Tab-separated table of C-alpha atoms in Angstrom:
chain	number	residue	atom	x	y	z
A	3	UNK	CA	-23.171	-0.071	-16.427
A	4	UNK	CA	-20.021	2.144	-16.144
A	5	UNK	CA	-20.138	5.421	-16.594
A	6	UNK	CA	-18.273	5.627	-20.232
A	7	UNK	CA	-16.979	2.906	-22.592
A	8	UNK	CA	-13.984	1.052	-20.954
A	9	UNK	CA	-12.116	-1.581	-21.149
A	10	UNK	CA	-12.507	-4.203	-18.584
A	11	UNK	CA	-9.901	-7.312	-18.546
A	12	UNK	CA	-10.675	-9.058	-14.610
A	13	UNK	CA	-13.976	-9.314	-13.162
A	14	UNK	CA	-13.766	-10.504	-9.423
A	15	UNK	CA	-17.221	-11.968	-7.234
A	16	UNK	CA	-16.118	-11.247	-3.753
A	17	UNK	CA	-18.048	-12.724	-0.723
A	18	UNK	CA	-20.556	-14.682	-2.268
A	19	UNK	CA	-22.826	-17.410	-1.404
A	20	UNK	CA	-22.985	-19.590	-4.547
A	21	UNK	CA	-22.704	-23.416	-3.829
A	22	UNK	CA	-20.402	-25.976	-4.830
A	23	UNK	CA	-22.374	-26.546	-8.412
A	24	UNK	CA	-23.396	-23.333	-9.403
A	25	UNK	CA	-22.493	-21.776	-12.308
A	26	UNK	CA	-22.686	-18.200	-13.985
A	27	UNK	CA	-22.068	-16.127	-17.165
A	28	UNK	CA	-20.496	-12.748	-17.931
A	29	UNK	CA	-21.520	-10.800	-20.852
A	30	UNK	CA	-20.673	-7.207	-22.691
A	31	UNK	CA	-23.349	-5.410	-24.632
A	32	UNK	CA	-22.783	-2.424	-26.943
A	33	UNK	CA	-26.714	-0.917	-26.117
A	34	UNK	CA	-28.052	0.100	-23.436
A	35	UNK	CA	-30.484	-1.954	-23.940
A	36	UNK	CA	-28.742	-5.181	-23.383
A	37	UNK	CA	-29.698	-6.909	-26.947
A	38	UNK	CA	-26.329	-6.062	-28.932
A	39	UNK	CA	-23.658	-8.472	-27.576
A	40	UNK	CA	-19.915	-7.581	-27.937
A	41	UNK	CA	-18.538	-10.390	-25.480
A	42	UNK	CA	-19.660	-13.528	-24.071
A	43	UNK	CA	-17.657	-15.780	-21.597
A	44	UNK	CA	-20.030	-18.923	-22.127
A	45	UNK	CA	-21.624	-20.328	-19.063
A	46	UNK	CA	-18.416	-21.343	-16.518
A	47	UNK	CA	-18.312	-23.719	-13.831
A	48	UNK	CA	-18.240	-21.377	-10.289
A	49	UNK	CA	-15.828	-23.663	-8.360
A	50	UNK	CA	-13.386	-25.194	-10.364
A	51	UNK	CA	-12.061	-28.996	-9.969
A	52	UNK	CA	-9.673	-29.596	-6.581
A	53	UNK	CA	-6.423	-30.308	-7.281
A	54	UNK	CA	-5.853	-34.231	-8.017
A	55	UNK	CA	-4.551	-36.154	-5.091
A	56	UNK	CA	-7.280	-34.124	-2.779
A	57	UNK	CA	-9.482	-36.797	-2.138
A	58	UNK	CA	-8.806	-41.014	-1.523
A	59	UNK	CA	-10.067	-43.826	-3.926
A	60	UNK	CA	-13.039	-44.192	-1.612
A	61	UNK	CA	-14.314	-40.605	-1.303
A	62	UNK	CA	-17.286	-40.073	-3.714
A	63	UNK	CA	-15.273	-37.092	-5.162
A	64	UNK	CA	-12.218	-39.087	-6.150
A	65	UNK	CA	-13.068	-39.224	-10.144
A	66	UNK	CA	-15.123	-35.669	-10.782
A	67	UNK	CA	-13.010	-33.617	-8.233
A	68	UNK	CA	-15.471	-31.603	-7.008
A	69	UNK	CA	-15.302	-29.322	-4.113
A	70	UNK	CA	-17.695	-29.937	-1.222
A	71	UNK	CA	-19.920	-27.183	0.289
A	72	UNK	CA	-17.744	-27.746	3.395
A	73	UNK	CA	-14.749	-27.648	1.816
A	74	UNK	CA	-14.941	-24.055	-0.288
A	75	UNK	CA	-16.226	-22.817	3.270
A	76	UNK	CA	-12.799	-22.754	4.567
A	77	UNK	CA	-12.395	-19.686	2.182
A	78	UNK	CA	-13.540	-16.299	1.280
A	79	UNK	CA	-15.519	-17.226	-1.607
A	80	UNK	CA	-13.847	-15.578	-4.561
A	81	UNK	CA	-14.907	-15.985	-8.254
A	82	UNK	CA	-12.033	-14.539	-10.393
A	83	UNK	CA	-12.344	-14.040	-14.232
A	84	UNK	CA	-9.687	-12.288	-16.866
A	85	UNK	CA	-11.659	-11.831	-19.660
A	86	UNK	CA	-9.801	-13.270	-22.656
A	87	UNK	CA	-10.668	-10.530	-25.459
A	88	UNK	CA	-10.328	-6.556	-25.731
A	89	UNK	CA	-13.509	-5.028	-25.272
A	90	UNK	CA	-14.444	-1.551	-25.041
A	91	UNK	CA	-17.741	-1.608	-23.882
A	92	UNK	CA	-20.505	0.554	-21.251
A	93	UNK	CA	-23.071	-2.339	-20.222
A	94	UNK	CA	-22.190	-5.710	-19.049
A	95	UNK	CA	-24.270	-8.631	-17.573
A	96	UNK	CA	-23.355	-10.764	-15.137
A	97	UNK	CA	-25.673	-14.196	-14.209
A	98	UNK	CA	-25.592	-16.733	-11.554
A	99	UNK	CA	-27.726	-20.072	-11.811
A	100	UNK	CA	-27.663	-22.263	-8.683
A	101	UNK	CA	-30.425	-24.871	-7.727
A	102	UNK	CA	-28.730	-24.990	-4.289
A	103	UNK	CA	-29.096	-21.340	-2.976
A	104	UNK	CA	-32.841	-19.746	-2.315
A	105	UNK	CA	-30.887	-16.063	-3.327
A	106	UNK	CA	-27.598	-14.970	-4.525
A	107	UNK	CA	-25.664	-12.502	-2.001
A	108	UNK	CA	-22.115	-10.735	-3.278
A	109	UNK	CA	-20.009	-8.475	-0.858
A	110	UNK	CA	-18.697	-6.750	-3.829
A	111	UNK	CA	-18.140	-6.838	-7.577
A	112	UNK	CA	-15.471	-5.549	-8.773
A	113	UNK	CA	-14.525	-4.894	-12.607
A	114	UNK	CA	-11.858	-3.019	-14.048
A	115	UNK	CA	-8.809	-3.064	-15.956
A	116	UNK	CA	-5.548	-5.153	-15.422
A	117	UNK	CA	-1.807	-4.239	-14.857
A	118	UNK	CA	0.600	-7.502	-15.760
A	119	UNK	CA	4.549	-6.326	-15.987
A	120	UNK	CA	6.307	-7.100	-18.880
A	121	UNK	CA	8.908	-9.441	-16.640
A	122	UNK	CA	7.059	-10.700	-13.796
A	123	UNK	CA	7.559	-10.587	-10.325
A	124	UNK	CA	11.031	-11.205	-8.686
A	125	UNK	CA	12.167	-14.613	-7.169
A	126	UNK	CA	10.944	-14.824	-3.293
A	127	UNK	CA	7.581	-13.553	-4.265
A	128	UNK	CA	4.998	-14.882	-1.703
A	129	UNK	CA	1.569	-15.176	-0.242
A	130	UNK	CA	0.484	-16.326	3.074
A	131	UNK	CA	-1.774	-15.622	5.756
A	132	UNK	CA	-1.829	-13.775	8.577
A	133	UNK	CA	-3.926	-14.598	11.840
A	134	UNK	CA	-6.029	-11.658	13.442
A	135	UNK	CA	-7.024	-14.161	16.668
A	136	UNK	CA	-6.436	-12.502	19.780
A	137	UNK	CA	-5.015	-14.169	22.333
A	138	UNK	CA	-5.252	-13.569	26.563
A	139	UNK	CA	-3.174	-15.238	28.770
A	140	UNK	CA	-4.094	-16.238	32.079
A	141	UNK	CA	-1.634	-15.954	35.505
A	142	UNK	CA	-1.353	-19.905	35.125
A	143	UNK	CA	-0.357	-19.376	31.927
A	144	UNK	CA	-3.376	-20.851	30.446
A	145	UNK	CA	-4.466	-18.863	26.720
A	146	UNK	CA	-8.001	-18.232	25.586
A	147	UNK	CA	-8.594	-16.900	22.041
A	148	UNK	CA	-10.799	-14.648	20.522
A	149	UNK	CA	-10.840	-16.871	17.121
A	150	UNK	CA	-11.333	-14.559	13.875
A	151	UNK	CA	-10.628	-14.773	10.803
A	152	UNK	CA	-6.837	-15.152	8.664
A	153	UNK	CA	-6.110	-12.757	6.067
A	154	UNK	CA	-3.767	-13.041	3.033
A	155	UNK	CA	-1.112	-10.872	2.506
A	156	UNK	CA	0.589	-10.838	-0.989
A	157	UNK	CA	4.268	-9.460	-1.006
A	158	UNK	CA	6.757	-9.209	-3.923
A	159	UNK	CA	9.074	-6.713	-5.946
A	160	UNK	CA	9.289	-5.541	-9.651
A	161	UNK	CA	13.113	-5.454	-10.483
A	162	UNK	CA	12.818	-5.051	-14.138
A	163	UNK	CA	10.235	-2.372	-15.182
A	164	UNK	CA	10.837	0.102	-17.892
A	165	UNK	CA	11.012	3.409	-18.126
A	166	UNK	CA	7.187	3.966	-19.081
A	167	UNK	CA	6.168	0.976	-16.719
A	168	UNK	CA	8.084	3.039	-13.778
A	169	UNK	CA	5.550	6.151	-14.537
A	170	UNK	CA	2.651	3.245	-14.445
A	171	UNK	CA	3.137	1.946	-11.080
A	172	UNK	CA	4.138	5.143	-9.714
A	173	UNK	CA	0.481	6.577	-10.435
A	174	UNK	CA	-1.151	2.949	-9.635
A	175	UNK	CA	0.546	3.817	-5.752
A	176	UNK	CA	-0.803	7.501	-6.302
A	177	UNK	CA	-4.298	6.446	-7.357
A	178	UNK	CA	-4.747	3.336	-5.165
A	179	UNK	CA	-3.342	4.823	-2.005
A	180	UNK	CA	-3.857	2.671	0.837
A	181	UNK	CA	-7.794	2.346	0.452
A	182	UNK	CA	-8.812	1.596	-2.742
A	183	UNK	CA	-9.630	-1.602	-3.316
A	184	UNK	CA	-7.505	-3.828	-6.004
A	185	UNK	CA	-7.767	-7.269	-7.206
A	186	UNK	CA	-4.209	-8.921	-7.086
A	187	UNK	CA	-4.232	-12.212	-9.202
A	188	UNK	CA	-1.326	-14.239	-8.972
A	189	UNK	CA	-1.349	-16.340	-11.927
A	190	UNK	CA	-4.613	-16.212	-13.808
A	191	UNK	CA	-3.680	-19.096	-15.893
A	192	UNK	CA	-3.941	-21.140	-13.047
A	193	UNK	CA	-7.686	-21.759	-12.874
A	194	UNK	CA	-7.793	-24.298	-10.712
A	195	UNK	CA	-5.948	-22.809	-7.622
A	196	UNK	CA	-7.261	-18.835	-8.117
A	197	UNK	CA	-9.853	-19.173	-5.324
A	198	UNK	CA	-6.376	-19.880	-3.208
A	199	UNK	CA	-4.121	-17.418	-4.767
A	200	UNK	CA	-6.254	-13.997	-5.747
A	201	UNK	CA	-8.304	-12.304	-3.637
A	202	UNK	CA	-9.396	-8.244	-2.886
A	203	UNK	CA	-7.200	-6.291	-1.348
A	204	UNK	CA	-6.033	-2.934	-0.761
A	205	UNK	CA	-2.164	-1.098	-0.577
A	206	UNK	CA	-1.020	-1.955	2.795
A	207	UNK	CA	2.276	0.457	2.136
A	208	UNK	CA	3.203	2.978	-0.868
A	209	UNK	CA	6.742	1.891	-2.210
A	210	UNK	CA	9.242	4.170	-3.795
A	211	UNK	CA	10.427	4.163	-7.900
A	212	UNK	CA	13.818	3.550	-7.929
A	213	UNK	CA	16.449	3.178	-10.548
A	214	UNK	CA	18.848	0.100	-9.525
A	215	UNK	CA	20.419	-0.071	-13.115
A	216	UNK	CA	20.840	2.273	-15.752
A	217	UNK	CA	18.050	1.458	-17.913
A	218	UNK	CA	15.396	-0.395	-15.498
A	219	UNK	CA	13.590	0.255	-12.618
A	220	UNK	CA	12.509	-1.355	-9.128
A	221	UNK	CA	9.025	-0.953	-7.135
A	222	UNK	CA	7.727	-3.482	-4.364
A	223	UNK	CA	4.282	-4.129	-3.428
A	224	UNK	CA	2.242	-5.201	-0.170
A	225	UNK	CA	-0.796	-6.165	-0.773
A	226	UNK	CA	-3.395	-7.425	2.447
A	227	UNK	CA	-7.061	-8.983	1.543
A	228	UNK	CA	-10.028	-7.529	2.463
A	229	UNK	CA	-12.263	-9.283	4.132
């Protein structure tokens, strides 16, 4: 329940523990008492298919593509979800089903509204890791890590915002700072690859507005998962 009506447009499950067949359900009421619906997202699969090629003609995944406990292990577990409707709503729902897990643990939820530009991001965009291992070396010159874990780190620039996007992203740097958590998605009509590509993060740096041409304006964001 949020504190007034709003709209929400992503819904993000950070840190969970859901296994490789659950599913779960997000819905919008208009009561407080949960019996009105205004939005339903059907029940959805929580891991989507692996990309085809992943696994050989032998594996036992080859034909349904599904990920392996083992497999989505490798990654934060992220569920990401734009909701596909306008909805101005107070209560929402969200349900998890999942014959392989005794409970259902989440590091956070987050819900809230989304920001997509008008143009989208510049060429030379990218998204990568970054290792946080720290590394000793010995006089022999022998190295022994302290092994923890990557984060992502999303950078890319806005070369083509208007005048009234400018004033947008100028108060999203103002109200985000460098602590407040945001989702970044970077394509959300890629459903199959968002567990690699979105995650929460927060501001790592506040960029500048500036006016490169006479009618269009430039930002540039850095944006480091949380983990």
């Amino acid at each position: 329940t949020t504190d007034i009506a709003r709209i929400i447009s992503t819904v993000g499950i950070v840190a969970h523990n859901l296994s490789s067949s659950a599913t779960w359900r997000y819905t919008v009421y208009e009561d407080a008492g949960y019996t009105t619906l205004a939005y339903d997202s059907g029940t959805l699969d929580v891991w989507p298919q692996m990309p085809y090629g992943t696994y050989e003609w032998e594996d036992v995944h080859f034909w349904d593509l599904t990920a392996t406990d083992e497999e989505i292990s490798y990654y934060t577990k992220t569920l990401v979800y734009s909701v596909d409707a306008v909805v101005s709503e107070q209560y929402y729902q969200i349900e998890f089903f999942d014959d392989l897990a005794a409970y259902v643990e989440v590091g956070r939820i987050f819900i809230g509204a989304k920001y997509q530009p008008v143009i989208g991001m510049n060429l030379g965009a990218s998204i990568g890791y970054e290792s946080a291992t720290l590394v000793d070396t010995a006089l022999s010159g022998a190295e022994y890590f302290d092994r923890r874990d990557s984060y992502r780190v999303a950078q890319f620039t806005l070369d083509h915002l208007t005048y009234d996007e400018s004033i947008l992203n100028n108060d999203i740097m103002k109200i985000s700072g460098t602590d407040a958590e945001i989702l970044y998605i970077w394509d959300d009509s890629d459903a199959l690859n968002l567990q690699r590509r979105a995650f929460l993060g927060r501001l790592r740096t506040l960029s500048p507005i500036s006016q490169p041409y006479n009618t269009r304006y430039q930002t540039s964001y850095e944006i480091k998962e949380l983990l």
